[in-house]
Coordinates of C-alpha atoms in Angstrom, one line a residue:
G1 CA 4.5 -42.0 -21.6
A2 CA 3.1 -40.3 -24.7
G3 CA -0.4 -41.7 -24.1
A4 CA -0.6 -40.4 -20.5
S5 CA 0.6 -37.0 -21.7
R6 CA -2.1 -36.8 -24.3
A7 CA -4.7 -37.9 -21.7
R8 CA -3.5 -35.2 -19.4
R9 CA -3.7 -32.5 -22.1
K10 CA -7.2 -33.6 -23.1
S11 CA -8.5 -33.4 -19.5
I12 CA -7.0 -29.9 -19.1
L13 CA -8.7 -28.8 -22.3
D14 CA -12.0 -30.4 -21.3
E15 CA -12.0 -28.4 -18.0
I16 CA -11.4 -25.0 -19.7
T17 CA -14.4 -22.8 -20.2
G18 CA -14.3 -20.7 -23.3
V19 CA -10.9 -20.1 -24.9
G20 CA -7.9 -20.0 -22.6
D21 CA -5.8 -18.1 -25.0
M22 CA -7.7 -15.4 -26.9
V23 CA -5.1 -15.5 -29.7
L24 CA -7.1 -18.5 -30.9
L25 CA -10.4 -16.6 -31.1
D26 CA -12.0 -16.6 -34.5
P27 CA -13.1 -14.1 -35.4
M28 CA -11.0 -11.9 -33.0
T29 CA -13.3 -9.0 -32.3
E30 CA -13.8 -6.9 -29.2
D31 CA -17.3 -8.4 -28.6
Q32 CA -15.9 -11.9 -28.8
M33 CA -13.1 -11.1 -26.4
M34 CA -15.5 -9.6 -23.9
E35 CA -17.9 -12.5 -24.2
N36 CA -15.1 -15.0 -23.7
L37 CA -13.8 -13.2 -20.6
Y38 CA -17.3 -12.9 -19.2
M39 CA -18.1 -16.6 -19.8
R40 CA -14.8 -17.6 -18.1
Y41 CA -15.5 -15.2 -15.2
L42 CA -18.9 -16.8 -14.5
S43 CA -17.0 -20.1 -14.2
D44 CA -14.4 -18.7 -11.8
E45 CA -11.8 -18.8 -14.5
I46 CA -10.4 -15.4 -13.8
Y47 CA -7.1 -15.8 -15.8
T48 CA -7.0 -15.7 -19.6
Y49 CA -4.0 -15.5 -21.9
I50 CA -3.4 -13.3 -24.9
G51 CA -0.2 -14.8 -26.0
L52 CA 2.3 -14.2 -23.2
V53 CA 0.1 -11.7 -21.5
V54 CA -2.3 -12.9 -18.8
I55 CA -5.6 -11.0 -18.2
S56 CA -6.8 -11.2 -14.6
I57 CA -10.3 -10.3 -13.5
N58 CA -11.0 -9.5 -9.9
P59 CA -13.5 -12.1 -8.6
Y60 CA -14.2 -10.1 -5.4
K61 CA -14.2 -13.4 -3.5
K62 CA -11.8 -16.1 -2.3
L63 CA -11.0 -18.8 -4.8
K64 CA -9.2 -22.1 -4.1
I65 CA -6.7 -21.6 -6.8
Y66 CA -3.7 -20.6 -4.7
G67 CA -1.5 -22.2 -2.1
P68 CA 1.4 -24.8 -1.9
E69 CA -0.5 -27.5 -3.9
K70 CA -1.4 -25.2 -6.8
I71 CA 2.2 -23.9 -6.8
Q72 CA 3.5 -27.5 -7.4
E73 CA 1.1 -27.9 -10.3
Y74 CA 2.7 -25.0 -12.1
R75 CA 6.3 -25.6 -11.0
S76 CA 8.6 -26.2 -14.0
R77 CA 5.7 -26.6 -16.4
N78 CA 5.2 -25.1 -19.8
V79 CA 2.9 -22.0 -19.8
Y80 CA 0.4 -23.8 -22.1
E81 CA 0.6 -27.1 -20.3
T82 CA -1.7 -25.9 -17.5
K83 CA -4.6 -23.5 -17.0
P84 CA -3.9 -19.8 -17.3
H85 CA -2.6 -18.5 -14.0
A86 CA -0.4 -15.8 -12.5
Y87 CA 1.7 -18.7 -11.2
A88 CA 2.4 -19.8 -14.8
I89 CA 3.8 -16.4 -15.7
A90 CA 5.9 -16.2 -12.5
D91 CA 7.3 -19.7 -13.2
A92 CA 8.1 -18.9 -16.8
A93 CA 10.0 -15.7 -15.8
Y94 CA 11.8 -17.4 -12.9
R95 CA 12.9 -20.4 -15.0
W96 CA 14.1 -18.2 -17.9
L97 CA 16.1 -16.1 -15.4
R98 CA 17.6 -19.2 -13.7
D99 CA 18.3 -21.3 -16.8
K100 CA 19.0 -18.6 -19.4
H101 CA 20.6 -16.1 -17.0
Q102 CA 18.6 -13.2 -18.5
N103 CA 16.9 -10.5 -16.5
Q104 CA 13.1 -10.7 -16.4
C105 CA 10.5 -8.1 -15.7
I106 CA 6.8 -8.7 -14.9
V107 CA 4.6 -5.6 -15.5
I108 CA 1.4 -5.5 -13.5
S109 CA -1.1 -2.9 -14.7
G110 CA -4.8 -2.1 -14.5
E111 CA -7.4 0.3 -13.2
S112 CA -8.1 0.8 -9.5
G113 CA -9.5 -2.4 -7.9
A114 CA -8.3 -4.7 -10.7
G115 CA -6.1 -6.7 -8.3
K116 CA -2.6 -5.3 -9.0
T117 CA -1.6 -5.5 -5.3
E118 CA -2.8 -9.0 -4.9
A119 CA -1.2 -10.1 -8.2
S120 CA 2.2 -8.8 -7.0
K121 CA 1.9 -10.7 -3.7
I122 CA 0.9 -13.9 -5.7
V123 CA 4.1 -13.6 -7.8
M124 CA 6.3 -13.1 -4.7
Q125 CA 4.7 -16.0 -2.9
Y126 CA 5.4 -18.2 -5.9
V127 CA 9.1 -17.2 -6.1
A128 CA 9.4 -17.6 -2.3
S129 CA 8.1 -21.2 -2.6
V130 CA 10.3 -22.4 -5.5
C131 CA 13.6 -20.9 -4.5
G132 CA 16.2 -22.5 -2.2
K133 CA 15.6 -23.0 1.6
E134 CA 19.1 -21.9 2.9
Q135 CA 19.0 -19.6 5.9
E136 CA 20.1 -16.5 4.1
V137 CA 17.7 -17.1 1.2
H138 CA 14.9 -17.6 3.7
R139 CA 15.8 -14.3 5.4
V140 CA 15.8 -12.3 2.2
M141 CA 12.5 -13.7 1.1
Q142 CA 10.9 -13.1 4.5
V143 CA 11.9 -9.4 4.3
L144 CA 10.5 -9.1 0.8
L145 CA 7.2 -10.8 1.8
Q146 CA 6.9 -8.7 5.0
S147 CA 7.3 -5.6 3.0
N148 CA 3.9 -6.2 1.5
P149 CA 1.7 -5.7 4.6
L150 CA 4.1 -2.9 5.8
L151 CA 3.8 -0.9 2.6
E152 CA 0.1 -1.6 2.3
A153 CA -0.5 -0.2 5.8
F154 CA 1.4 3.0 5.1
G155 CA 0.7 3.4 1.4
N156 CA -2.8 1.9 0.8
A157 CA -6.3 3.3 1.7
K158 CA -9.9 2.6 1.1
T159 CA -11.4 4.4 -1.9
T160 CA -14.9 4.3 -3.3
R161 CA -13.7 1.7 -5.8
N162 CA -11.3 -0.4 -3.8
D163 CA -11.0 -1.2 -0.1
N164 CA -7.2 -1.7 -0.3
S165 CA -6.1 0.8 -3.1
S166 CA -2.4 1.4 -3.5
R167 CA -1.9 5.2 -3.3
F168 CA 1.7 5.0 -4.6
G169 CA 3.6 3.4 -7.4
K170 CA 6.1 0.6 -6.7
Y171 CA 8.9 -1.0 -8.6
M172 CA 10.4 -4.1 -6.9
E173 CA 13.7 -5.6 -8.0
I174 CA 14.9 -9.0 -6.7
E175 CA 18.4 -10.1 -7.4
F176 CA 19.2 -13.8 -7.8
N177 CA 22.4 -15.8 -7.8
F178 CA 23.3 -18.4 -10.5
K179 CA 21.3 -21.1 -8.7
G180 CA 18.1 -19.0 -8.8
D181 CA 18.2 -18.1 -5.1
P182 CA 17.4 -14.5 -4.1
L183 CA 20.4 -12.5 -2.8
G184 CA 18.5 -9.3 -2.0
G185 CA 16.1 -6.8 -3.4
E186 CA 15.3 -3.1 -3.7
I187 CA 11.9 -1.3 -3.7
T188 CA 11.5 2.0 -5.5
N189 CA 8.5 4.0 -4.6
Y190 CA 7.1 7.0 -6.3
L191 CA 4.1 9.3 -6.5
L192 CA 2.7 8.8 -3.0
E193 CA -0.7 10.4 -2.7
K194 CA 0.4 12.8 0.1
S195 CA -2.8 14.9 -0.2
R196 CA -4.7 11.9 1.4
V197 CA -3.0 12.5 4.7
V198 CA -4.9 15.8 5.2
A199 CA -8.2 15.2 3.2
H200 CA -10.2 12.4 1.6
A201 CA -13.5 12.1 -0.1
E202 CA -16.7 11.0 1.6
G203 CA -16.9 7.2 1.8
E204 CA -13.1 6.9 1.7
R205 CA -10.4 6.6 4.4
N206 CA -7.0 8.0 5.1
F207 CA -4.0 5.5 5.0
H208 CA -4.7 2.3 6.9
I209 CA -2.0 2.8 9.5
F210 CA -3.9 5.6 11.3
Y211 CA -6.9 3.5 12.0
Q212 CA -4.9 0.4 12.8
L213 CA -2.9 2.2 15.5
L214 CA -6.1 3.6 17.1
A215 CA -7.9 0.2 17.0
S216 CA -5.1 -2.1 18.2
A217 CA -2.5 -0.2 20.2
A218 CA -2.5 -0.9 24.0
N219 CA -4.1 1.6 26.3
S220 CA -0.6 2.5 27.7
Q221 CA 0.8 3.1 24.2
L222 CA -2.2 5.3 23.2
A223 CA -1.7 7.3 26.4
S224 CA 2.0 7.8 25.7
L225 CA 1.0 9.0 22.2
R226 CA -1.7 11.3 23.7
L227 CA -4.4 9.6 21.6
K228 CA -7.9 8.3 22.1
R229 CA -9.4 5.3 20.2
D230 CA -12.2 7.2 18.4
P231 CA -11.1 8.1 14.8
E232 CA -13.8 10.8 14.7
L233 CA -11.9 12.9 17.2
Y234 CA -9.2 13.6 14.6
H235 CA -9.8 16.1 11.8
Y236 CA -7.6 14.2 9.3
L237 CA -9.6 11.0 9.8
Q238 CA -13.1 12.4 9.6
V239 CA -14.9 10.8 6.7
T240 CA -16.1 14.1 5.1
E241 CA -15.4 17.8 5.2
S242 CA -19.1 18.5 5.1
A243 CA -20.4 19.6 8.5
D244 CA -24.0 18.4 7.8
S245 CA -23.1 14.9 6.5
D246 CA -24.7 12.0 8.4
V247 CA -22.0 9.6 7.3
T248 CA -19.9 8.2 10.2
Y249 CA -16.8 6.1 10.4
D250 CA -18.5 3.0 11.7
Q251 CA -21.1 2.9 8.9
Y252 CA -18.7 1.7 6.3
S253 CA -15.8 0.3 8.4
T254 CA -15.4 -3.3 7.2
F255 CA -11.7 -3.6 8.1
D256 CA -10.1 -5.8 10.8
D257 CA -7.7 -3.1 11.9
K258 CA -6.8 -4.8 15.1
K259 CA -5.6 -7.9 13.3
D260 CA -3.8 -6.0 10.6
F261 CA -1.9 -3.9 13.1
K262 CA -0.4 -7.0 14.7
V263 CA 0.9 -8.1 11.2
V264 CA 2.3 -4.6 10.6
E265 CA 4.1 -4.6 14.0
Q266 CA 5.6 -8.0 13.2
A267 CA 6.7 -6.7 9.7
L268 CA 8.3 -3.6 11.3
V269 CA 10.3 -5.9 13.6
G270 CA 11.0 -8.3 10.7
I271 CA 12.7 -5.6 8.6
G272 CA 15.1 -4.8 11.5
L273 CA 13.6 -1.8 13.3
Q274 CA 14.8 -1.4 16.9
K275 CA 12.4 -0.6 19.7
T276 CA 13.4 3.1 19.7
E277 CA 12.8 3.3 15.9
L278 CA 9.4 1.5 16.3
R279 CA 8.3 4.0 18.9
G280 CA 9.5 6.8 16.7
V281 CA 7.4 5.6 13.8
F282 CA 4.2 5.7 15.9
K283 CA 5.1 9.0 17.4
F284 CA 5.2 10.5 13.9
I285 CA 1.8 9.0 13.1
A286 CA 0.3 10.4 16.3
A287 CA 2.0 13.8 15.8
I288 CA 0.3 14.0 12.4
L289 CA -3.1 13.4 13.9
H290 CA -2.5 16.1 16.5
L291 CA -1.3 18.5 13.9
G292 CA -4.6 18.1 12.1
N293 CA -6.5 19.2 15.2
I294 CA -4.7 22.5 15.4
T295 CA -7.1 25.3 14.6
F296 CA -6.6 29.0 14.1
K297 CA -8.5 32.3 14.6
P298 CA -7.9 35.7 13.0
I299 CA -6.5 38.5 15.1
E300 CA -6.9 42.2 14.5
R301 CA -3.8 44.3 13.9
A302 CA -3.3 48.1 13.8
D303 CA -1.7 47.9 10.3
E304 CA -4.7 45.9 9.1
D305 CA -2.5 43.1 7.8
E306 CA -4.0 39.6 8.0
A307 CA -2.8 37.6 11.0
C308 CA -3.9 34.7 13.1
E309 CA -3.1 32.7 16.2
V310 CA -3.7 29.1 17.4
L311 CA -7.3 28.9 18.8
D312 CA -6.9 25.7 20.9
K313 CA -3.4 24.8 21.9
T314 CA -4.1 21.2 22.9
G315 CA -3.2 19.9 19.4
L316 CA -0.1 22.2 19.3
I317 CA 1.1 21.0 22.7
N318 CA 0.6 17.3 21.8
A319 CA 2.2 17.6 18.4
S320 CA 5.2 19.5 19.8
A321 CA 5.8 16.9 22.6
L322 CA 5.7 14.0 20.1
L323 CA 8.0 15.9 17.6
E324 CA 10.3 16.7 20.6
G325 CA 10.4 20.4 19.7
P326 CA 9.6 23.6 21.6
I327 CA 5.9 24.7 21.4
E328 CA 6.9 28.2 20.5
V329 CA 8.9 27.1 17.5
L330 CA 6.0 25.1 16.0
E331 CA 3.5 27.8 16.7
K332 CA 5.7 30.4 15.0
A333 CA 6.3 28.1 12.0
L334 CA 2.5 27.8 11.5
T335 CA 1.5 31.4 12.0
I336 CA 4.4 33.5 10.8
K337 CA 6.1 33.6 7.4
T338 CA 9.9 34.4 7.3
V339 CA 11.0 36.4 4.2
D340 CA 14.7 36.8 3.3
T341 CA 15.7 40.2 2.0
L342 CA 19.1 41.4 0.8
K343 CA 20.0 42.7 4.3
E344 CA 17.8 40.9 6.8
Q345 CA 15.1 38.4 7.6
V346 CA 11.6 39.8 7.9
T347 CA 8.8 38.0 9.7
V348 CA 5.3 38.5 8.3
P349 CA 2.0 37.3 9.9
I350 CA -0.2 35.1 7.8
S351 CA -4.0 34.6 7.4
V352 CA -6.0 31.7 8.9
E353 CA -6.2 30.0 5.5
K354 CA -2.4 30.2 4.9
A355 CA -1.8 28.8 8.4
R356 CA -4.0 25.8 7.7
N357 CA -2.1 25.3 4.5
A358 CA 1.2 25.5 6.4
R359 CA -0.1 22.9 9.0
D360 CA -1.2 20.5 6.2
A361 CA 2.0 20.9 4.3
L362 CA 4.0 20.0 7.4
A363 CA 1.8 16.9 8.0
K364 CA 2.2 15.8 4.4
A365 CA 6.0 16.3 4.5
I366 CA 6.4 14.3 7.8
Y367 CA 4.3 11.4 6.4
S368 CA 6.1 11.4 3.0
R369 CA 9.6 11.3 4.7
L370 CA 8.4 8.6 7.1
F371 CA 7.2 6.5 4.1
D372 CA 10.5 7.0 2.2
W373 CA 12.5 6.1 5.4
L374 CA 10.5 2.9 5.8
V375 CA 11.2 1.9 2.2
E376 CA 14.9 2.6 2.8
K377 CA 14.8 0.3 5.9
V378 CA 13.3 -2.5 3.8
N379 CA 16.0 -2.1 1.2
S380 CA 18.8 -2.1 3.7

């Protein structure tokens, strides 16, 4: 009854460190807000409200504030009836959509390493837990949930500030029926950091999928892709462009790439990829690694124009085989420029620097199109 409700509210307030909603701070100054957030952070209270906005602080450790039991605590409860949490925001948005039939949008923003990727997964896990359990509903939610590890593998990378930094923007839309069950969804991706495919700063990594493939693929699969396990053998995966750097891959590798690759494979199958499509995905990834190993040397010409040729054709042969195209066509595309004039096409040799740029541009284009194709497969 009313007494029990008052007792429950009192116990919740007693457990809260600092002020759970900073609208109640008096005086409300920047120093007071920072002190309140810090005090709550030290007590593992990583969520704090400012009205209907929740501030989340990355604890950089696992906290026991997630899972089925916690979801039940927040299900169909008023936002201010429980401790601040991402679950509370997800529940409020879900119930408003289901009961009021009004579209809802949850905006997750913050600097690199703030926890945006994890917050989006927490919201999706909550929605998946509270919606219906019919077979079609379950299928839709499984595809949406499996899109997370898939897009992370192909779109996330280690940076100096964040081991799992999203290197692309994502807008996810989930459509529901009148009962509040998801009917489908659509992911819009934008601003993929294509430059990371061909170069990354010291102490950082390329996209996760390259390392996962090398670490976990069966020996027979690696052989078919003409790959070896050591990431240092591939120019695009080397940790720094500095020749005299003593930083090596293993010195800062804290990832379980073997385990993560198994999850990615399951996700690729889960979104409906056929075996031939699955092989094609990894052939493109391997082809990019081989493209990076193509090197060039200048050649002298009588007309003194700059020109170059492929120095070691191993990477060229491997990339051509995986891309299923003639070696001569790829070599010509990388070392010769075609210019259209009013009457004819003229071929012009290019310098070593321009050939490297052409090689890198091709690698970035392949990866970008592969990423877009994977997003389309998830949406379909």
